[in-house]
PDB file of C-alpha atoms in Angstrom:
ATOM      1  CA  MET A   1       0.000   0.000   0.000  1.00 70.00           C
ATOM      2  CA  GLN A   2       1.217   3.513  -0.758  1.00 77.00           C
ATOM      3  CA  LEU A   3       1.301   6.310   1.828  1.00 75.00           C
ATOM      4  CA  VAL A   4       2.186   9.968   1.338  1.00 82.00           C
ATOM      5  CA  VAL A   5       5.106  10.634   3.685  1.00 83.00           C
ATOM      6  CA  ALA A   6       6.136  14.183   2.691  1.00 86.00           C
ATOM      7  CA  ARG A   7       5.609  17.095   0.335  1.00 89.00           C
ATOM      8  CA  ILE A   8       8.600  18.853  -1.179  1.00 91.00           C
ATOM      9  CA  GLY A   9       8.821  22.557  -0.428  1.00 90.00           C
ATOM     10  CA  ARG A  10      11.190  25.206  -1.716  1.00 91.00           C
ATOM     11  CA  ALA A  11      14.807  24.789  -2.690  1.00 92.00           C
ATOM     12  CA  HIS A  12      17.364  25.451   0.050  1.00 93.00           C
ATOM     13  CA  GLY A  13      20.733  26.853  -0.974  1.00 88.00           C
ATOM     14  CA  ILE A  14      22.377  26.212  -4.329  1.00 90.00           C
ATOM     15  CA  LYS A  15      23.428  22.555  -4.082  1.00 90.00           C
ATOM     16  CA  GLY A  16      20.089  20.827  -4.715  1.00 91.00           C
ATOM     17  CA  GLU A  17      18.644  20.538  -1.207  1.00 92.00           C
ATOM     18  CA  VAL A  18      14.915  20.981  -0.642  1.00 94.00           C
ATOM     19  CA  THR A  19      12.777  21.583   2.421  1.00 91.00           C
ATOM     20  CA  VAL A  20      10.090  18.992   3.041  1.00 90.00           C
ATOM     21  CA  GLU A  21       6.786  19.071   4.864  1.00 86.00           C
ATOM     22  CA  VAL A  22       6.882  15.771   6.759  1.00 83.00           C
ATOM     23  CA  ARG A  23       3.641  13.769   6.764  1.00 76.00           C
ATOM     24  CA  THR A  24       4.800  10.727   8.689  1.00 73.00           C
ATOM     25  CA  ASP A  25       5.468  10.122  12.365  1.00 67.00           C
ATOM     26  CA  GLU A  26       8.488   8.028  11.364  1.00 69.00           C
ATOM     27  CA  PRO A  27      10.641  10.320   9.180  1.00 76.00           C
ATOM     28  CA  GLU A  28      13.854   8.527  10.180  1.00 75.00           C
ATOM     29  CA  LEU A  29      12.398   5.299   8.759  1.00 74.00           C
ATOM     30  CA  ARG A  30      10.627   6.651   5.668  1.00 80.00           C
ATOM     31  CA  LEU A  31      12.886   9.574   4.705  1.00 84.00           C
ATOM     32  CA  GLY A  32      16.378   8.292   5.474  1.00 85.00           C
ATOM     33  CA  PRO A  33      19.306   8.185   3.042  1.00 89.00           C
ATOM     34  CA  GLY A  34      18.870   5.353   0.559  1.00 89.00           C
ATOM     35  CA  ALA A  35      15.062   5.419   0.632  1.00 88.00           C
ATOM     36  CA  VAL A  36      13.508   5.331  -2.840  1.00 90.00           C
ATOM     37  CA  LEU A  37      10.123   7.008  -3.043  1.00 91.00           C
ATOM     38  CA  ALA A  38       7.410   7.153  -5.667  1.00 89.00           C
ATOM     39  CA  THR A  39       6.068  10.606  -6.494  1.00 90.00           C
ATOM     40  CA  GLU A  40       2.897  12.436  -7.398  1.00 87.00           C
ATOM     41  CA  PRO A  41       3.080  13.520 -10.161  1.00 90.00           C
ATOM     42  CA  ALA A  42       4.529  10.148 -11.139  1.00 87.00           C
ATOM     43  CA  HIS A  43       6.734  11.408 -13.997  1.00 89.00           C
ATOM     44  CA  VAL A  44       8.982  13.250 -11.498  1.00 86.00           C
ATOM     45  CA  GLY A  45      10.098  10.077  -9.733  1.00 81.00           C
ATOM     46  CA  PRO A  46      11.034   7.765  -8.382  1.00 91.00           C
ATOM     47  CA  LEU A  47      13.380   9.808  -6.192  1.00 92.00           C
ATOM     48  CA  ALA A  48      16.220   8.292  -4.146  1.00 92.00           C
ATOM     49  CA  ILE A  49      17.243  10.192  -1.014  1.00 91.00           C
ATOM     50  CA  GLU A  50      20.978  10.873  -0.962  1.00 92.00           C
ATOM     51  CA  THR A  51      21.258  12.942   2.228  1.00 91.00           C
ATOM     52  CA  GLY A  52      19.032  14.368   4.916  1.00 89.00           C
ATOM     53  CA  ARG A  53      19.575  16.821   7.744  1.00 88.00           C
ATOM     54  CA  VAL A  54      17.622  19.118  10.039  1.00 87.00           C
ATOM     55  CA  HIS A  55      18.247  22.858   9.702  1.00 85.00           C
ATOM     56  CA  SER A  56      16.366  25.419  11.827  1.00 83.00           C
ATOM     57  CA  GLY A  57      13.724  22.843  12.685  1.00 80.00           C
ATOM     58  CA  ARG A  58      13.064  21.855   9.042  1.00 85.00           C
ATOM     59  CA  LEU A  59      14.057  18.622   7.350  1.00 86.00           C
ATOM     60  CA  LEU A  60      16.253  19.163   4.294  1.00 91.00           C
ATOM     61  CA  LEU A  61      16.710  16.407   1.726  1.00 91.00           C
ATOM     62  CA  ARG A  62      18.932  16.014  -1.321  1.00 92.00           C
ATOM     63  CA  PHE A  63      17.988  13.498  -3.998  1.00 93.00           C
ATOM     64  CA  GLU A  64      20.319  11.582  -6.281  1.00 92.00           C
ATOM     65  CA  GLY A  65      20.804  13.463  -9.546  1.00 91.00           C
ATOM     66  CA  VAL A  66      19.518  16.800  -8.158  1.00 91.00           C
ATOM     67  CA  ARG A  67      22.620  19.006  -8.005  1.00 91.00           C
ATOM     68  CA  ASP A  68      21.512  22.624  -8.243  1.00 92.00           C
ATOM     69  CA  ARG A  69      18.832  25.051  -7.133  1.00 93.00           C
ATOM     70  CA  THR A  70      17.000  24.976 -10.474  1.00 92.00           C
ATOM     71  CA  ALA A  71      16.576  21.194 -10.388  1.00 91.00           C
ATOM     72  CA  ALA A  72      15.544  21.351  -6.717  1.00 93.00           C
ATOM     73  CA  GLU A  73      12.982  24.096  -7.371  1.00 93.00           C
ATOM     74  CA  ALA A  74      11.456  21.983 -10.180  1.00 92.00           C
ATOM     75  CA  LEU A  75      10.476  19.398  -7.518  1.00 93.00           C
ATOM     76  CA  ARG A  76       8.434  21.885  -5.473  1.00 91.00           C
ATOM     77  CA  ASN A  77       4.997  20.597  -4.336  1.00 91.00           C
ATOM     78  CA  THR A  78       5.814  17.004  -5.360  1.00 91.00           C
ATOM     79  CA  LEU A  79       4.360  14.412  -2.976  1.00 91.00           C
ATOM     80  CA  LEU A  80       6.713  11.669  -1.768  1.00 90.00           C
ATOM     81  CA  ILE A  81       5.069   8.255  -1.485  1.00 87.00           C
ATOM     82  CA  ALA A  82       6.385   5.213   0.395  1.00 85.00           C
ATOM     83  CA  GLU A  83       5.346   1.610  -0.174  1.00 80.00           C
ATOM     84  CA  VAL A  84       4.129   0.247   3.180  1.00 74.00           C
ATOM     85  CA  ASP A  85       2.955  -3.229   4.161  1.00 68.00           C
ATOM     86  CA  PRO A  86      -0.760  -2.827   5.119  1.00 63.00           C
ATOM     87  CA  ALA A  87      -0.219  -5.104   8.125  1.00 63.00           C
ATOM     88  CA  GLU A  88       2.594  -2.898   9.447  1.00 63.00           C
ATOM     89  CA  LEU A  89       1.705  -0.801  12.490  1.00 64.00           C
ATOM     90  CA  PRO A  90       3.494   2.248  13.954  1.00 64.00           C
ATOM     91  CA  GLU A  91       5.830   1.485  16.864  1.00 64.00           C
ATOM     92  CA  ASP A  92       3.881   3.782  19.227  1.00 64.00           C
ATOM     93  CA  PRO A  93       0.445   2.293  20.062  1.00 65.00           C
ATOM     94  CA  GLU A  94      -0.969   5.847  20.251  1.00 70.00           C
ATOM     95  CA  GLU A  95      -0.076   6.523  16.599  1.00 73.00           C
ATOM     96  CA  PHE A  96      -1.987   5.441  13.516  1.00 77.00           C
ATOM     97  CA  TYR A  97      -1.498   5.403   9.782  1.00 73.00           C
ATOM     98  CA  ASP A  98      -4.106   7.270   7.734  1.00 76.00           C
ATOM     99  CA  HIS A  99      -5.355   4.044   6.133  1.00 75.00           C
ATOM    100  CA  GLN A 100      -6.189   2.663   9.599  1.00 79.00           C
ATOM    101  CA  LEU A 101      -8.393   5.672  10.374  1.00 83.00           C
ATOM    102  CA  MET A 102     -10.217   5.997   7.062  1.00 84.00           C
ATOM    103  CA  ASP A 103     -13.878   4.927   7.195  1.00 88.00           C
ATOM    104  CA  LEU A 104     -13.958   4.640  11.000  1.00 90.00           C
ATOM    105  CA  ASP A 105     -17.338   5.475  12.530  1.00 92.00           C
ATOM    106  CA  VAL A 106     -17.193   8.598  14.691  1.00 93.00           C
ATOM    107  CA  VAL A 107     -19.368   8.447  17.810  1.00 92.00           C
ATOM    108  CA  LEU A 108     -19.857  10.369  21.040  1.00 91.00           C
ATOM    109  CA  ALA A 109     -19.010   8.692  24.354  1.00 88.00           C
ATOM    110  CA  ASP A 110     -22.697   7.753  24.769  1.00 90.00           C
ATOM    111  CA  GLY A 111     -22.688   5.992  21.372  1.00 88.00           C
ATOM    112  CA  THR A 112     -24.470   8.738  19.403  1.00 88.00           C
ATOM    113  CA  GLU A 113     -23.401   8.458  15.759  1.00 91.00           C
ATOM    114  CA  ILE A 114     -21.725  11.538  14.291  1.00 90.00           C
ATOM    115  CA  GLY A 115     -20.560  10.150  10.948  1.00 92.00           C
ATOM    116  CA  ARG A 116     -17.681   8.439   9.143  1.00 92.00           C
ATOM    117  CA  ILE A 117     -14.092   9.588   8.527  1.00 91.00           C
ATOM    118  CA  THR A 118     -13.718  10.206   4.782  1.00 90.00           C
ATOM    119  CA  GLU A 119     -10.474  12.196   4.747  1.00 85.00           C
ATOM    120  CA  ILE A 120      -7.569  13.159   6.976  1.00 84.00           C
ATOM    121  CA  THR A 121      -5.999  16.570   6.483  1.00 81.00           C
ATOM    122  CA  HIS A 122      -2.492  17.179   7.794  1.00 73.00           C
ATOM    123  CA  LEU A 123      -1.941  20.759   8.936  1.00 72.00           C
ATOM    124  CA  PRO A 124       1.259  22.139  10.477  1.00 68.00           C
ATOM    125  CA  SER A 125      -0.351  22.471  13.914  1.00 73.00           C
ATOM    126  CA  GLN A 126      -2.538  19.347  13.970  1.00 78.00           C
ATOM    127  CA  ASP A 127      -4.372  16.777  11.884  1.00 82.00           C
ATOM    128  CA  LEU A 128      -8.079  17.022  11.081  1.00 86.00           C
ATOM    129  CA  PHE A 129     -10.630  14.298  10.482  1.00 89.00           C
ATOM    130  CA  ILE A 130     -13.098  15.211   7.751  1.00 89.00           C
ATOM    131  CA  VAL A 131     -16.259  13.421   8.866  1.00 92.00           C
ATOM    132  CA  GLU A 132     -19.252  12.859   6.604  1.00 92.00           C
ATOM    133  CA  ARG A 133     -22.479  13.079   8.579  1.00 91.00           C
ATOM    134  CA  PRO A 134     -25.503  10.863   7.833  1.00 90.00           C
ATOM    135  CA  ASP A 135     -27.217  13.830   6.107  1.00 91.00           C
ATOM    136  CA  GLY A 136     -24.256  14.226   3.724  1.00 88.00           C
ATOM    137  CA  SER A 137     -22.825  17.343   5.381  1.00 89.00           C
ATOM    138  CA  GLU A 138     -19.234  17.402   6.639  1.00 89.00           C
ATOM    139  CA  VAL A 139     -17.688  18.387   9.937  1.00 90.00           C
ATOM    140  CA  MET A 140     -13.988  18.826  10.763  1.00 90.00           C
ATOM    141  CA  ILE A 141     -12.762  17.193  13.969  1.00 90.00           C
ATOM    142  CA  PRO A 142      -9.278  18.129  15.266  1.00 90.00           C
ATOM    143  CA  PHE A 143      -7.332  14.918  15.922  1.00 89.00           C
ATOM    144  CA  VAL A 144      -6.179  15.945  19.392  1.00 88.00           C
ATOM    145  CA  GLU A 145      -6.283  13.927  22.602  1.00 87.00           C
ATOM    146  CA  GLU A 146      -8.743  16.310  24.305  1.00 90.00           C
ATOM    147  CA  ILE A 147     -11.370  15.703  21.589  1.00 90.00           C
ATOM    148  CA  VAL A 148     -10.613  12.243  20.136  1.00 91.00           C
ATOM    149  CA  THR A 149     -10.559  10.197  23.326  1.00 90.00           C
ATOM    150  CA  GLU A 150     -10.392   6.694  21.849  1.00 90.00           C
ATOM    151  CA  ILE A 151      -9.501   4.947  18.605  1.00 88.00           C
ATOM    152  CA  ASP A 152     -10.834   1.383  18.596  1.00 88.00           C
ATOM    153  CA  LEU A 153      -9.621  -0.373  15.451  1.00 84.00           C
ATOM    154  CA  GLU A 154     -11.330  -3.661  16.350  1.00 85.00           C
ATOM    155  CA  GLU A 155     -14.712  -1.950  16.653  1.00 87.00           C
ATOM    156  CA  GLN A 156     -13.833   0.386  13.746  1.00 90.00           C
ATOM    157  CA  ARG A 157     -14.752   3.551  15.636  1.00 91.00           C
ATOM    158  CA  ALA A 158     -13.368   6.805  16.963  1.00 92.00           C
ATOM    159  CA  VAL A 159     -14.906   8.124  20.179  1.00 93.00           C
ATOM    160  CA  ILE A 160     -15.004  11.904  20.580  1.00 91.00           C
ATOM    161  CA  THR A 161     -15.918  14.405  23.299  1.00 90.00           C
ATOM    162  CA  PRO A 162     -16.357  17.591  21.278  1.00 88.00           C
ATOM    163  CA  PRO A 163     -16.497  21.045  22.861  1.00 86.00           C
ATOM    164  CA  PRO A 164     -19.838  22.879  22.533  1.00 84.00           C
ATOM    165  CA  GLY A 165     -20.395  24.076  18.972  1.00 79.00           C
ATOM    166  CA  LEU A 166     -17.961  21.747  17.196  1.00 81.00           C
ATOM    167  CA  ILE A 167     -20.676  19.341  16.030  1.00 79.00           C
ATOM    168  CA  ASP A 168     -23.816  21.454  16.521  1.00 73.00           C
ATOM    169  CA  GLU A 169     -23.340  25.177  15.895  1.00 66.00           C
ATOM    170  CA  SER A 170     -26.460  25.990  17.948  1.00 60.00           C
ATOM    171  CA  GLU A 171     -24.553  24.838  21.055  1.00 61.00           C
ATOM    172  CA  ALA A 172     -21.656  27.219  20.438  1.00 56.00           C
ATOM    173  CA  VAL A 173     -20.694  29.508  23.277  1.00 60.00           C
ATOM    174  CA  VAL A 174     -19.732  32.925  21.982  1.00 61.00           C
ATOM    175  CA  ALA A 175     -17.387  34.889  24.171  1.00 59.00           C
ATOM    176  CA  SER A 176     -15.928  38.265  23.408  1.00 56.00           C
ATOM    177  CA  ALA A 177     -13.697  40.750  25.158  1.00 53.00           C
ATOM    178  CA  ARG A 178     -16.602  43.242  25.199  1.00 54.00           C
ATOM    179  CA  ASP A 179     -18.724  40.822  27.255  1.00 51.00           C
ATOM    180  CA  GLU A 180     -15.885  40.495  29.768  1.00 51.00           C
ATOM    181  CA  ASP A 181     -15.443  44.283  29.935  1.00 51.00           C
ATOM    182  CA  GLU A 182     -19.174  44.785  30.594  1.00 52.00           C
ATOM    183  CA  ALA A 183     -19.102  42.133  33.318  1.00 49.00           C
ATOM    184  CA  GLY A 184     -16.134  43.912  34.894  1.00 52.00           C
ATOM    185  CA  ASP A 185     -17.921  47.300  34.724  1.00 51.00           C
ATOM    186  CA  ASP A 186     -21.025  45.838  36.401  1.00 50.00           C
ATOM    187  CA  ALA A 187     -18.887  44.424  39.214  1.00 48.00           C
ATOM    188  CA  ALA A 188     -17.144  47.766  39.684  1.00 48.00           C
ATOM    189  CA  ASP A 189     -20.523  49.570  39.951  1.00 50.00           C
ATOM    190  CA  ASP A 190     -21.760  47.304  42.741  1.00 48.00           C
ATOM    191  CA  GLY A 191     -21.390  49.070  46.087  1.00 47.00           C
ATOM    192  CA  THR A 192     -19.434  51.998  44.727  1.00 45.00           C
ATOM    193  CA  LYS A 193     -22.277  54.421  44.044  1.00 44.00           C
ATOM    194  CA  GLY A 194     -22.821  57.292  46.370  1.00 45.00           C
ATOM    195  CA  GLY A 195     -21.593  60.778  47.043  1.00 45.00           C
ATOM    196  CA  VAL A 196     -18.676  62.057  48.943  1.00 43.00           C
TER     197      VAL A 196
END
């Protein structure tokens, strides 16, 4: 099975290195020197990783045959795809591959059905489940421990405890700085009226 493990960003320097947006929890395994990766678009690859290093918190890779900035820049936005055994599981039991999470039923702790995971979006700050509801609408669920409390692969479900308004907008609690200021003004008025 094929998994997207990174997206190539801009060229770095003049010797063919590129920045990459990592999309795997195991970059040392999937993006190490010697790894050969398929690409999307396919005509760009396959690409063999020659070197890798971290610079200012970003992973930089150089591919065999890519020797200058122009060649590196031509790879921008290319997806890097690794061939993975479908039976293989991440080392950490709290981590999951995208294919394990696709099509899981999403339910509340009380068993109320919310929908089914149809897509997983990887953002720099967190991952999002795109969940299709029974009525065909979609809702985005941040894949964070506070909201997604359990992933049960045997039962094929993800249990969530969403904050008010995440699933049903009518439950949203709207807070603003103005409301806080008015509350503070009301408290200051109590017991302070009177003349000198």
